[in-house]
Structure formats: C-alpha cells, structure tokens
Amino acid sequence: MADFFVFDIAETLLEKLASYVSEEASRAYDVYEDLQGIKDTLSIVKGVLLDAEEKKEQKHGLREWLRQIQNVCFDAEDVLDGFECHNLRKQVVKASGSTGMKVGHFFSSSNSLVFRLRMARQIKHVRCRLDKIAADGNKFGLERISVDHRLVQRREMTYSHIDASGVMGRDNDREEIIKLLMQPHPHGDGDGDKSVCVIPIVGLGGMGKTTLAKLVFNDKRIDELFQLKMWVCVSDDFDIRQIIIKIINCASASTSAPSIALAHHESINNLDIEQLQSQLRHKLSGLTYLLVLDDIWNDDRAKWIELNDLIKVGAVGSKILVTTRSDSIASMVGTVPSYVLEGLSVENCLSLFVKWAFKEGEEKKYPNLVDIGKEMVKKCQGVPLAVRTLGSSLFLNFDLERWEFVRDHEIWNLNQKKDDILPALKLSYDQMPSYLRQCFAYFSLFPKDFGHIGSHFVSLWGSFGLLRSPSGSQKVENIARQYIAELHSRSFLEDFVDFGHVYYFKVHDLVHDLASYVAKEEFLVVDSRTRNIPKQVRHLSVVENDSLSHALFPKSRSVRTIYFPMFGVGLDSEALMDTWIARYKYLRVLHLSDSSFETLPNSIAKLEHLRALNLANNCKIKRLPHSICKLQNLQVLSLRGCMELQTLPKGLGMLMSLRKFYITTKQSILSEDEFARLRNLHTLSFEYCDNLKFLFKVAQVSSLEVLIVQSCGSLESLPLHILPKLESLFVKRCERLNLSFNSESPIQKLRMKLLHLEHFPRQQILPQWIEGATNTLQTLFIVNFHSLEMLPEWLTTMTHVKMLHIVNCPRLLYFPSDMNRLSALEDLDIDGCPELCRKCQPLSGEYWSSIAHIKRVSFGEKKEGKLLFQTQTWIRLGLRD
C-alpha cells in the first residue's frame, strides 16, 4: 500500500503555526484564537500519528483517518501560505517608495478587509474540521509516541552455510575478496599497531552481498588462512552486548563440541558486560580470525570504535568482512577501499531466472516463455533477488498472457513474499529518516532511467518546504545535496558523477518501482494508458503528448504539481492551460517545458502559491503578461530556450522570493534596477540572448552565487566586480566576449569555487582575473581553447583545486613548473592536447613525476564521451529547472 507522511507534514505545519501564532498579525487579523486552537489540537494528534502509521493496515478505518488528517494539514498549510503571500505583497508596496501608489494599485485585489474576513473564515473552518477528525481518532485506541523511532521490519537472521552450486555469476567476485583476505594488512605490522583489516562489501539491497560473503566464508582456502571463523548477522540493531555474545558463541562453536557450545551459549547470556569482554578476549587472543559482520546499518561511529577496540586482540592477519548497503558506513568501518558489488550479467540473470521459473530441463519446452523471461530479467538490472522474485512468481505457470502481464506490470503485481525484492528495498526505505522518505517519493514523477541533476530537486523539494535546515541558516542547495548524498550512500542512486556545483545520477529501476509503490496514492504519471486521475492525486507528471484531455483531469483542487519531464513532450492547448489555472489555484510547481502555446494568460497571477514556473524551450511564446510579477512566492522561473521571447515582463523586481532565473530573450538592454531588487537571487542564466551586449554595469546583484552565460553572441564583458558572492561561473560560446577584461586593473579577490570556460578559439592565454580565486577555486574546466599555447605560472598557486580538465587545446604544449604544488588535485583530465598528453604519459613522460601523486589521471587525444556527458548534461539538464 502507499505510504503516508502525516507525521512529517504535521511537524512542518506546527512549526509554521508556532511562528504565526507568535506574530502580531494573527491578532490584527482576529485569527489568534483559532490558530492557537489548531496548534493545540494538532500537537495532541501528532503524538499518536506514529502509532497510527504503524497500525494502519491492522485497524479498519485508520488509513482513511490518516488521509483526513493529512488533507486538513495540507489545507491549513494553504491558508497560512495565503498569509505569507499577503505579507510579501505588503513588503513589495513598502519597498516601492515613490512608486508605492502605482504598485499598490497593481495589487488592488488584495484588499485588506476582504482578505481578513476570508482568511478568518477559512481558518475557523480548518479548526472545526481538525477538531472533528481528532475526536474521531479516539476510537482507535492509539498510543502516544513522541519520538520518531520507526518500527522497521527486521531482516531474518542470516547464516553462513550456502550451496555454492546454486549461486550464479559470482566466481570472480569470490576470487577478488579472497585475494583481499590473503593480502597482509598494510598497518598490521607496525610497532604497537593492532588494528584489524576491515573489508567492506557494499551494494544495493538484493544484490547478493550476503551470498558473496557466504561463498568466501565457506571456501576451503579460508580454513587454511584463519584459525577461527565467525559469522554474525548484525542487521538493524547494533547492540554491542548482543554482538559480543554472538561472537563468543561463534568462537565457541568453532572450537568446541556441539553440546559444550550449547551449554556455553546458555550460560553467557547472564554475564555482565565486563565478564563478556573478558570472555571475548580469551576466545580471540592470539588467534588469526575471520569475522563476518553481515548487514550493518549502524552509522554511529562511536559504537563502531567501541566494538573495534574490543576485537583487536587477535593475532596479526586477522580480518573483518563487513556487508552493508551504505557507502558512508562502508567508509566509516573500512580500512581498505570498499568492494562494490555489481549486478549479474544478463546471461547469469537468465540462468538464475530459469532455475527458479522451471523445473530442471522444462524450459526447453517453452522457448517463447524463456524469451519473455529474458526481457524481464533485463529490467532487473542484475539484481539477483529481483530475478529470483520474478522466476518464483511464474513457477509452474505456463500461461503466455500471465507472463506478459508480469513483464508489463512489474513488481507490485507480483505475489510478494516478505523477503522478496520489494520488501528488501522497502526495508532500506523504512530505515531512512522521515524527512528523506517524503523526498524519495518525488522520484516517481520521472521516467525510469532518467538522468537527474541535483538542481532539479533543489527546486522540486524546495517548492514544498521539504528542505528544512535544523539550524535555520543552511542554504537549500546544501540541504538538498546532503539529502542526495544520503540517498546515494544508501545505494538508492547509481551512476553518480560529481562535477562540483553540478552532480548527476540515476535511480535504479527497482528503486523507481519502490518510489512508485510508496507514492502511488498522491503521485501519478499520466500517459496514453491513463483513463482516470483519482481525486486524491496531488502530483502529476505528463510523459506523452497524446495523453492530455480536459475530461481526464479531476475537478478537485488538490493538485499541487503538473510536471512535463520529457524532452519534446509539452502542452499545446491554451484552453487546457486556462482550465488548470482556474481549477488548481494551490499549484506549487507548474513545469511546462517543451510546450508550444503562444500566450500565457493574465490569470497566471491567480496562482499565488506557485513556487516554480518552467516555460523552457517554448518556441512560440513572444511575450509574458506583466501579471506574472504578482507571483511573490515564485522561487524558480525558467524562460530558457524561449527563442521568440521579445522582452522580459516589467516589474520583475517585485518577485521577492525568486532564487533561480533562466533567461532567453531578444531584449538588448536589461533593467538593472529590477535585477538589483531581487535580493534572494541565487542562480542566473542567460542563453541565446543574441542582442545583449552587457549584463549589468553598475547595479549590484549582491546575492548571486551561480552565473551561467551560453551562446550570447553579442556579449562583450562580464560584470564580475558587481557580483561579490559569485561561486560558480559557466561561460560557453560567446564569440565577442573579451575574457581578458580589466587586464590593467588590480586583480579582484573572488570567491569562485567552480569555473567552466568553453569555446574561445582565439584566446591565447588564460585571463589573469582567474588568479583572484586562488584561495577558493576547486574545479576548473578549460574546453575548446584552440589557440591556447601555455598555462600561466600562477596556476600552481591554486592549491585548493581538486578537479582540472583541459580539453581540445591542440596548441597547448607545456605545463607550468611546480605542478606538484597542486596538492589537493584529485582529478586531472587532459584530452585533445596531443603533445601535452605525450609528455604526461606514465613513467615515460617528462611531466609524469610532477603529476604522479594525483588520484585519477586521464589522457587521450580526443575528448569524446566524457566531454559530451559533462557539457551536455550540464547544459541540457542542469539548466532545466
């Protein structure tokens, strides 16, 4: 069944209520008592929500009660959001100074008396609904749980025995792990150093980490390497006392007769922790042991250090083999690099599938079913547990239609067992912190195998207030990056590539299935097969043009997201646009990229709750209504690729909340004053603005951190001197731009961390202003500088640079001296620079000794795949908010 996020939603609402109740405005609007009443009732209800979420499948009517609580919380949030918008408009009028009367007229519909009466009525209605729903909840007998300790379905205890003949495609992995176990520990022979070598095996749930560990554990060579072998399934509860007891019991079982071991097992349960530690030292002291700690979830480093200190008593050469789904845990415990377990090949997957779907030899009678099976196992991306689940569900079923049904409808249509793939992934999901589970559901809005850029989720999650800073001071970009990093460490993301400011990843298909599973009551992907949109759906993703009709979209006002994620799929019906605006006034995200309507209606201003509006790649739209500037909550506005857009709307400075602004326009002069008023602007992009000669000359854009300028053929200069907080600069294909501006002036100190300069074929030297970022620059890309002959000596003073890519600079012959001073450099890529590449070759190249310390070095005469990935991913996806 779909998941609920009521506890998290209630918690967020309570924070907002606390703020509004304390404000004088609540008394001025005569809503103080009702807001206080909502806050008090919700505080009581919140106490039983965790218990309700755990019991929702066991108690009749509880799911519906949770849904009602969730809906009233959303409605209360909309009302409070209305207050926020009204306050923002008052700030706009106040900040307008001498033009305040004109601006006030612009917002004349926001009459304070009318607004006050309307909001008071709405708040009273919310309070009455909440009181009634709260009273209804008394009949369920729910317990009060004040702290979010999610009940996690425990994994069945694993064991060390395995039938090796039943394991497919893991022979090479077994050999690699055994090689690692045979190697001497690099720190094990030092004077007084008794550290134990810890080898982590990390991978997605269901990938076969435990199976691989079993294969190694039971290999005869391991018996010759170690005097003692112990297997401990740790799972979700990292209780050091219990782990010690398990280790002692394993050691006893290895060295004693079964009857003695059983008696010992019963007796040590009564020992205190000091006695257990003594027993542990006695069992392990002086012996070379292998300890397998299977399925570790604990990320508390203090607990790990405590356990590690207790088991250091073995002889030199002892090893610990750990399995975990988390990269961060693997890094925490490992003393050698993690062994990342990859998926099985298609051939091995098919063999495994056939083993579970047919009796031995029976598959020869059904070649058509085997062909369908091959299609299904490709969807499993090499995950053995998924393959087994599919095979088991079709065992002794030879009906062609049934096989096609399973192939086409995938995992939630399978007869799920508690240890099959969905529960296996669901376990990982349930282990996530509550704030992360709610964010995870949004992956279901995108197609499978979709290439994601982190900035997508800054906008999407940020639009719904999901990026909350515990301290209140963290930037939403940094919070989103932490969330993405945590999802990645839990093996929910794959193909992760980090370019510094931009990071790219995909979601495994089975993980996507899980996202769809937990989100399916409120999130829906609309395609040509969609016949009905349930009224409770809040988030819509449209992936096919021919799936749009007036009749399809519900009349309920619950929709908060309309998203077109696919290239080439957009809206062409202005009538449908009018319907959406009239019907869904609480929209937070309206993502209409690749659309072809000619006019955005004035009524867009009615979407006062809107946070993100994406009109990118609309090749027909010529003008925007000035009423768009009434959207005071708007955080993201993308006009990228709107090649026919004549001018930007007047009054942009009134968009007080705007953080990201992506622009394509035929306009030749920008209104500097308007941009200077955008005090929260974080990211600004200009693409295909062919008539722009200058961005800004005088007015400071004081908050800007990211500036992207691409294919602006008339641009002559960049205003770095009026961008005091700029951290990332991307400039590509601006033929008239003089990169060496202000060459006579003193070098300005910059805060830049990332710099990407591309396609400046006549530039012979790097501009000296880059030297101003000596103390901050971490990532530098120099691409398609066909006349560049040398790199400046000051480059080696940039000791914070971690990534340096120099691509397609064929006349570049020399490195500056002292390249070894770049001590932080981890990633050096030189391609399309034939002579320089020759001089950098390992061992034989004259520059090799000065760059040999760098962790990842890549050379080649042509930069093809990676350049294409790096630049096109950034441009085509990174700007596509």
Coordinates of N, CA and C in Angstrom, one line a residue, residues 658-817:
L658 N 12.3 35.1 -5.6 CA 12.9 34.5 -6.8 C 14.4 34.1 -6.4
R659 N 14.7 32.8 -6.6 CA 16.1 32.3 -6.4 C 16.8 31.9 -7.6
K660 N 16.0 31.4 -8.6 CA 16.7 30.9 -9.8 C 15.9 31.5 -11.0
F661 N 16.7 32.1 -12.0 CA 16.1 32.7 -13.1 C 16.9 32.4 -14.3
Y662 N 16.2 31.7 -15.3 CA 16.9 31.2 -16.5 C 16.2 32.0 -17.7
I663 N 17.0 32.6 -18.5 CA 16.5 33.6 -19.5 C 17.0 33.3 -20.9
T664 N 16.1 33.4 -21.8 CA 16.4 33.6 -23.3 C 15.5 34.7 -23.7
T665 N 16.0 35.7 -24.4 CA 15.2 36.9 -24.8 C 15.9 37.6 -26.0
K666 N 15.1 38.3 -26.8 CA 15.7 39.1 -27.8 C 16.0 40.5 -27.3
Q667 N 15.7 40.8 -26.1 CA 15.9 42.1 -25.5 C 17.4 42.4 -25.5
S668 N 17.7 43.7 -25.7 CA 19.1 44.1 -25.9 C 19.6 44.8 -24.6
I669 N 18.7 45.4 -23.8 CA 19.2 46.0 -22.6 C 18.3 45.5 -21.4
L670 N 19.0 45.2 -20.3 CA 18.3 44.7 -19.1 C 18.0 45.9 -18.2
S671 N 17.0 45.8 -17.4 CA 16.7 46.7 -16.4 C 17.5 46.4 -15.2
E672 N 18.6 47.2 -15.0 CA 19.5 46.8 -13.9 C 18.8 47.0 -12.5
D673 N 18.0 48.0 -12.4 CA 17.3 48.2 -11.1 C 16.4 47.1 -10.7
E674 N 15.7 46.5 -11.7 CA 14.9 45.4 -11.4 C 15.7 44.2 -10.9
F675 N 16.8 43.9 -11.5 CA 17.6 42.8 -11.1 C 18.2 43.0 -9.7
A676 N 18.6 44.3 -9.5 CA 19.2 44.6 -8.2 C 18.2 44.4 -7.0
R677 N 16.9 44.5 -7.3 CA 15.9 44.3 -6.3 C 15.6 42.9 -5.9
L678 N 16.2 42.0 -6.7 CA 16.0 40.5 -6.5 C 17.0 40.1 -5.4
R679 N 16.7 40.3 -4.2 CA 17.6 40.1 -3.1 C 17.9 38.7 -2.7
N680 N 17.1 37.8 -3.2 CA 17.3 36.3 -2.9 C 17.8 35.6 -4.1
L681 N 18.1 36.3 -5.2 CA 18.6 35.6 -6.4 C 19.9 34.8 -6.2
H682 N 19.8 33.5 -6.5 CA 21.0 32.6 -6.3 C 21.6 32.2 -7.6
T683 N 20.8 31.9 -8.6 CA 21.3 31.4 -9.9 C 20.7 32.2 -11.0
L684 N 21.5 32.7 -11.9 CA 21.1 33.5 -13.0 C 21.7 32.9 -14.3
S685 N 20.9 32.7 -15.3 CA 21.4 32.1 -16.6 C 20.9 32.9 -17.8
F686 N 21.8 33.2 -18.7 CA 21.5 33.8 -20.0 C 21.9 32.8 -21.1
E687 N 21.0 32.4 -21.9 CA 21.3 31.5 -23.0 C 20.6 32.0 -24.3
Y688 N 21.4 32.1 -25.4 CA 20.9 32.5 -26.7 C 20.2 33.9 -26.6
C689 N 20.8 34.8 -25.8 CA 20.4 36.2 -25.7 C 21.3 37.0 -26.7
D690 N 21.0 36.8 -28.0 CA 21.9 37.3 -29.1 C 22.1 38.8 -29.1
N691 N 21.1 39.6 -28.6 CA 21.2 41.0 -28.6 C 21.9 41.7 -27.4
L692 N 22.1 40.9 -26.4 CA 22.7 41.5 -25.2 C 24.2 41.8 -25.4
K693 N 24.6 43.1 -25.1 CA 26.0 43.5 -25.2 C 26.6 43.5 -23.7
F694 N 25.7 43.8 -22.8 CA 26.2 43.9 -21.4 C 25.1 43.3 -20.5
L695 N 25.5 42.7 -19.4 CA 24.5 42.2 -18.4 C 24.2 43.3 -17.5
F696 N 25.1 43.7 -16.7 CA 24.9 44.9 -15.8 C 26.2 45.7 -15.8
K697 N 26.0 47.0 -15.5 CA 27.2 47.8 -15.5 C 27.5 48.4 -14.1
V698 N 26.4 48.7 -13.4 CA 26.6 49.4 -12.1 C 25.9 48.7 -11.0
A699 N 24.6 48.4 -11.1 CA 23.8 47.8 -10.0 C 24.4 46.5 -9.6
Q700 N 24.5 46.3 -8.3 CA 25.0 45.1 -7.7 C 23.9 44.0 -7.6
V701 N 24.2 42.8 -8.0 CA 23.3 41.7 -7.8 C 23.9 40.9 -6.6
S702 N 23.7 41.4 -5.4 CA 24.5 41.1 -4.3 C 24.4 39.7 -3.8
S703 N 23.3 39.0 -4.1 CA 23.1 37.6 -3.6 C 23.5 36.5 -4.5
L704 N 23.9 36.9 -5.8 CA 24.1 35.9 -6.8 C 25.3 35.0 -6.6
E705 N 25.1 33.7 -6.7 CA 26.2 32.7 -6.4 C 26.5 31.9 -7.7
V706 N 25.6 31.8 -8.6 CA 25.8 31.0 -9.8 C 25.4 31.8 -11.0
L707 N 26.4 32.0 -12.0 CA 26.1 32.7 -13.2 C 26.4 31.8 -14.4
I708 N 25.5 31.7 -15.3 CA 25.7 30.8 -16.5 C 25.4 31.6 -17.7
V709 N 26.3 31.7 -18.6 CA 26.2 32.5 -19.8 C 26.6 31.6 -21.0
Q710 N 25.7 31.4 -21.9 CA 25.9 30.5 -23.0 C 25.3 31.1 -24.3
S711 N 26.1 31.0 -25.4 CA 25.7 31.4 -26.7 C 25.0 32.8 -26.8
C712 N 25.7 33.7 -26.1 CA 25.2 35.1 -26.2 C 26.2 35.9 -27.1
G713 N 25.9 35.8 -28.4 CA 26.9 36.2 -29.5 C 27.4 37.7 -29.4
S714 N 26.6 38.6 -28.8 CA 26.9 40.0 -28.8 C 27.6 40.4 -27.5
L715 N 27.6 39.6 -26.5 CA 28.1 39.9 -25.2 C 29.5 40.3 -25.2
E716 N 29.9 41.5 -24.6 CA 31.2 42.0 -24.7 C 32.0 41.9 -23.4
S717 N 31.3 41.9 -22.2 CA 32.0 41.8 -20.9 C 31.2 41.1 -19.9
L718 N 31.8 40.7 -18.8 CA 31.2 40.1 -17.7 C 31.3 41.0 -16.4
P719 N 30.3 41.2 -15.7 CA 30.4 42.2 -14.6 C 30.8 41.5 -13.2
L720 N 31.9 40.9 -13.2 CA 32.3 40.2 -12.0 C 32.5 41.1 -10.8
H721 N 32.8 42.4 -11.1 CA 33.0 43.3 -10.0 C 31.8 43.7 -9.2
I722 N 30.6 43.4 -9.8 CA 29.3 43.7 -9.1 C 28.6 42.4 -8.6
L723 N 29.4 41.3 -8.6 CA 28.8 40.0 -8.2 C 29.7 39.5 -7.0
P724 N 29.6 40.1 -5.8 CA 30.5 39.9 -4.7 C 30.5 38.4 -4.2
K725 N 29.3 37.7 -4.4 CA 29.2 36.4 -3.8 C 29.3 35.3 -4.8
L726 N 29.7 35.6 -6.0 CA 29.7 34.6 -7.1 C 30.6 33.4 -6.7
E727 N 30.1 32.2 -6.8 CA 30.9 31.0 -6.5 C 31.0 30.1 -7.7
S728 N 30.1 30.1 -8.7 CA 30.2 29.3 -9.9 C 30.0 30.1 -11.1
L729 N 30.9 30.0 -12.1 CA 30.7 30.7 -13.3 C 30.9 29.7 -14.5
F730 N 29.9 29.7 -15.4 CA 29.9 28.9 -16.6 C 29.8 29.8 -17.8
V731 N 30.7 29.8 -18.7 CA 30.7 30.6 -19.9 C 31.0 29.8 -21.1
K732 N 30.1 29.8 -22.1 CA 30.4 29.0 -23.3 C 29.9 29.7 -24.5
R733 N 30.7 29.7 -25.6 CA 30.4 30.1 -26.9 C 29.8 31.5 -27.0
C734 N 30.6 32.5 -26.4 CA 30.2 33.9 -26.5 C 31.3 34.6 -27.3
E735 N 31.2 34.6 -28.7 CA 32.3 34.9 -29.6 C 32.9 36.3 -29.4
R736 N 32.1 37.3 -29.0 CA 32.6 38.7 -28.9 C 33.1 39.0 -27.4
L737 N 32.9 38.0 -26.6 CA 33.3 38.3 -25.2 C 34.8 38.4 -25.0
N738 N 35.3 39.5 -24.5 CA 36.7 39.6 -24.2 C 36.9 39.1 -22.8
L739 N 37.5 37.9 -22.7 CA 37.8 37.3 -21.4 C 38.8 38.0 -20.6
S740 N 39.7 38.8 -21.3 CA 40.8 39.5 -20.6 C 40.4 40.9 -20.2
F741 N 39.1 41.1 -19.8 CA 38.7 42.4 -19.4 C 39.4 42.8 -18.1
N742 N 39.5 44.1 -18.0 CA 40.2 44.7 -16.8 C 41.6 44.2 -16.6
S743 N 42.3 44.0 -17.7 CA 43.6 43.4 -17.6 C 44.6 44.4 -17.0
E744 N 44.3 45.7 -17.0 CA 45.2 46.7 -16.5 C 44.9 47.0 -15.0
S745 N 43.7 46.6 -14.5 CA 43.3 46.8 -13.1 C 43.9 45.8 -12.2
P746 N 44.0 46.2 -10.9 CA 44.5 45.2 -9.9 C 43.6 44.0 -9.9
I747 N 44.1 42.9 -9.6 CA 43.3 41.6 -9.6 C 42.3 41.7 -8.4
Q748 N 41.1 41.5 -8.8 CA 40.0 41.5 -7.8 C 39.9 40.1 -7.1
K749 N 39.8 40.2 -5.8 CA 39.6 38.9 -5.0 C 38.2 38.4 -5.3
L750 N 38.2 37.1 -5.6 CA 37.0 36.4 -5.9 C 36.7 35.3 -5.0
R751 N 35.4 34.8 -4.9 CA 35.0 33.7 -4.0 C 34.7 32.5 -4.8
M752 N 35.1 32.5 -6.1 CA 34.7 31.5 -7.0 C 35.3 30.1 -6.6
K753 N 34.4 29.1 -6.7 CA 34.8 27.7 -6.4 C 34.8 26.9 -7.7
L754 N 34.0 27.2 -8.7 CA 33.9 26.5 -9.9 C 33.9 27.4 -11.1
L755 N 34.8 27.1 -12.1 CA 34.9 27.9 -13.3 C 34.9 27.0 -14.5
H756 N 34.0 27.2 -15.5 CA 34.0 26.4 -16.7 C 34.0 27.4 -17.8
L757 N 35.0 27.4 -18.6 CA 35.2 28.3 -19.8 C 35.3 27.4 -21.0
E758 N 34.4 27.6 -22.0 CA 34.3 26.7 -23.2 C 34.1 27.5 -24.5
H759 N 34.9 27.1 -25.5 CA 34.8 27.6 -26.8 C 35.2 29.0 -26.9
F760 N 36.5 29.3 -26.7 CA 37.1 30.6 -27.0 C 38.3 30.3 -27.9
P761 N 38.0 30.1 -29.2 CA 39.1 29.6 -30.1 C 40.2 30.6 -30.3
R762 N 40.0 31.9 -30.1 CA 41.1 32.8 -30.4 C 41.9 33.2 -29.1
Q763 N 41.5 32.7 -28.0 CA 42.1 33.1 -26.7 C 43.4 32.3 -26.6
Q764 N 44.5 33.1 -26.5 CA 45.9 32.5 -26.4 C 46.4 32.3 -25.0
I765 N 45.9 33.0 -24.1 CA 46.3 32.8 -22.7 C 45.0 32.8 -21.8
L766 N 45.1 32.3 -20.6 CA 44.0 32.3 -19.7 C 44.0 33.7 -19.0
P767 N 42.7 34.2 -18.9 CA 42.6 35.6 -18.3 C 43.2 35.6 -16.9
Q768 N 43.8 36.8 -16.6 CA 44.5 36.9 -15.3 C 43.6 37.0 -14.1
W769 N 42.3 37.4 -14.4 CA 41.4 37.6 -13.2 C 41.1 36.3 -12.5
I770 N 41.4 35.2 -13.2 CA 41.1 33.9 -12.5 C 42.0 33.8 -11.3
E771 N 43.2 34.4 -11.3 CA 44.1 34.4 -10.2 C 43.5 34.9 -8.9
G772 N 42.4 35.8 -9.1 CA 41.7 36.3 -7.9 C 41.0 35.2 -7.1
A773 N 40.8 34.0 -7.7 CA 40.1 32.9 -7.0 C 41.1 31.9 -6.4
T774 N 42.4 32.3 -6.2 CA 43.4 31.4 -5.8 C 43.1 30.7 -4.5
N775 N 42.4 31.4 -3.6 CA 42.2 30.8 -2.3 C 40.9 30.0 -2.2
T776 N 40.1 30.0 -3.3 CA 38.8 29.3 -3.2 C 38.5 28.3 -4.4
L777 N 39.1 28.5 -5.5 CA 38.8 27.7 -6.7 C 39.1 26.2 -6.5
Q778 N 38.0 25.3 -6.7 CA 38.2 23.9 -6.6 C 38.0 23.1 -7.9
T779 N 37.3 23.7 -8.8 CA 37.0 23.0 -10.1 C 37.3 23.9 -11.2
L780 N 38.1 23.5 -12.2 CA 38.4 24.3 -13.4 C 38.3 23.5 -14.6
F781 N 37.5 23.9 -15.5 CA 37.3 23.3 -16.9 C 37.7 24.3 -17.9
I782 N 38.7 23.9 -18.8 CA 39.1 24.8 -19.9 C 38.9 23.9 -21.1
V783 N 37.9 24.3 -22.0 CA 37.5 23.4 -23.1 C 37.5 24.2 -24.4
N784 N 38.0 23.7 -25.4 CA 38.0 24.2 -26.8 C 38.6 25.6 -26.9
F785 N 39.8 25.7 -26.3 CA 40.7 26.9 -26.5 C 41.7 26.5 -27.6
H786 N 41.4 26.7 -28.8 CA 42.2 26.2 -29.9 C 43.5 26.9 -30.1
S787 N 43.6 28.2 -29.6 CA 44.8 28.9 -29.7 C 45.6 29.0 -28.4
L788 N 45.2 28.4 -27.4 CA 45.9 28.4 -26.1 C 47.2 27.7 -26.2
E789 N 48.3 28.5 -25.9 CA 49.7 28.0 -26.1 C 50.3 27.6 -24.8
M790 N 49.9 28.2 -23.7 CA 50.6 27.9 -22.4 C 49.6 28.2 -21.3
L791 N 49.9 27.5 -20.2 CA 49.2 27.7 -18.9 C 50.1 28.7 -18.1
P792 N 49.4 29.6 -17.4 CA 50.2 30.6 -16.6 C 50.9 29.9 -15.4
E793 N 52.0 30.5 -14.9 CA 52.7 30.0 -13.8 C 51.8 30.1 -12.5
W794 N 51.0 31.2 -12.5 CA 50.1 31.3 -11.2 C 49.1 30.2 -11.0
L795 N 48.9 29.3 -12.0 CA 48.0 28.2 -11.9 C 48.4 27.3 -10.7
T796 N 49.7 27.2 -10.5 CA 50.2 26.2 -9.5 C 50.0 26.8 -8.1
T797 N 49.6 28.1 -8.0 CA 49.3 28.6 -6.7 C 47.9 28.3 -6.2
M798 N 47.1 27.7 -7.1 CA 45.7 27.4 -6.7 C 45.6 26.1 -6.0
T799 N 46.1 26.1 -4.8 CA 46.3 24.8 -4.1 C 45.0 24.2 -3.6
H800 N 43.8 24.8 -3.8 CA 42.6 24.2 -3.4 C 41.9 23.5 -4.6
V801 N 42.5 23.5 -5.8 CA 41.8 22.9 -6.9 C 41.9 21.4 -6.8
K802 N 40.7 20.8 -6.9 CA 40.5 19.3 -6.8 C 40.3 18.7 -8.2
M803 N 39.7 19.4 -9.1 CA 39.4 18.9 -10.4 C 39.9 19.8 -11.5
L804 N 40.7 19.4 -12.4 CA 41.2 20.2 -13.5 C 41.1 19.4 -14.8
H805 N 40.2 19.9 -15.7 CA 40.0 19.3 -17.0 C 40.4 20.3 -18.1
I806 N 41.3 19.9 -19.0 CA 41.8 20.7 -20.1 C 41.5 19.9 -21.3
V807 N 40.6 20.4 -22.2 CA 40.1 19.6 -23.3 C 40.2 20.4 -24.6
N808 N 40.6 19.7 -25.6 CA 40.7 20.2 -27.0 C 41.4 21.6 -27.1
C809 N 42.6 21.6 -26.6 CA 43.5 22.7 -26.7 C 44.7 22.2 -27.4
P810 N 44.7 22.1 -28.8 CA 45.7 21.3 -29.5 C 47.1 22.0 -29.5
R811 N 47.1 23.3 -29.3 CA 48.4 24.0 -29.4 C 49.1 24.1 -28.0
L812 N 48.4 23.6 -27.0 CA 49.0 23.7 -25.7 C 50.1 22.6 -25.5
L813 N 51.3 23.1 -25.2 CA 52.5 22.2 -25.2 C 53.1 22.0 -23.8
Y814 N 52.8 22.9 -22.9 CA 53.6 22.9 -21.7 C 52.7 23.1 -20.5
F815 N 53.1 22.4 -19.4 CA 52.6 22.7 -18.1 C 53.4 23.8 -17.4
P816 N 52.9 24.5 -16.5 CA 53.8 25.4 -15.7 C 54.6 24.5 -14.8
S817 N 55.7 25.1 -14.4 CA 56.6 24.3 -13.5 C 55.9 24.2 -12.1

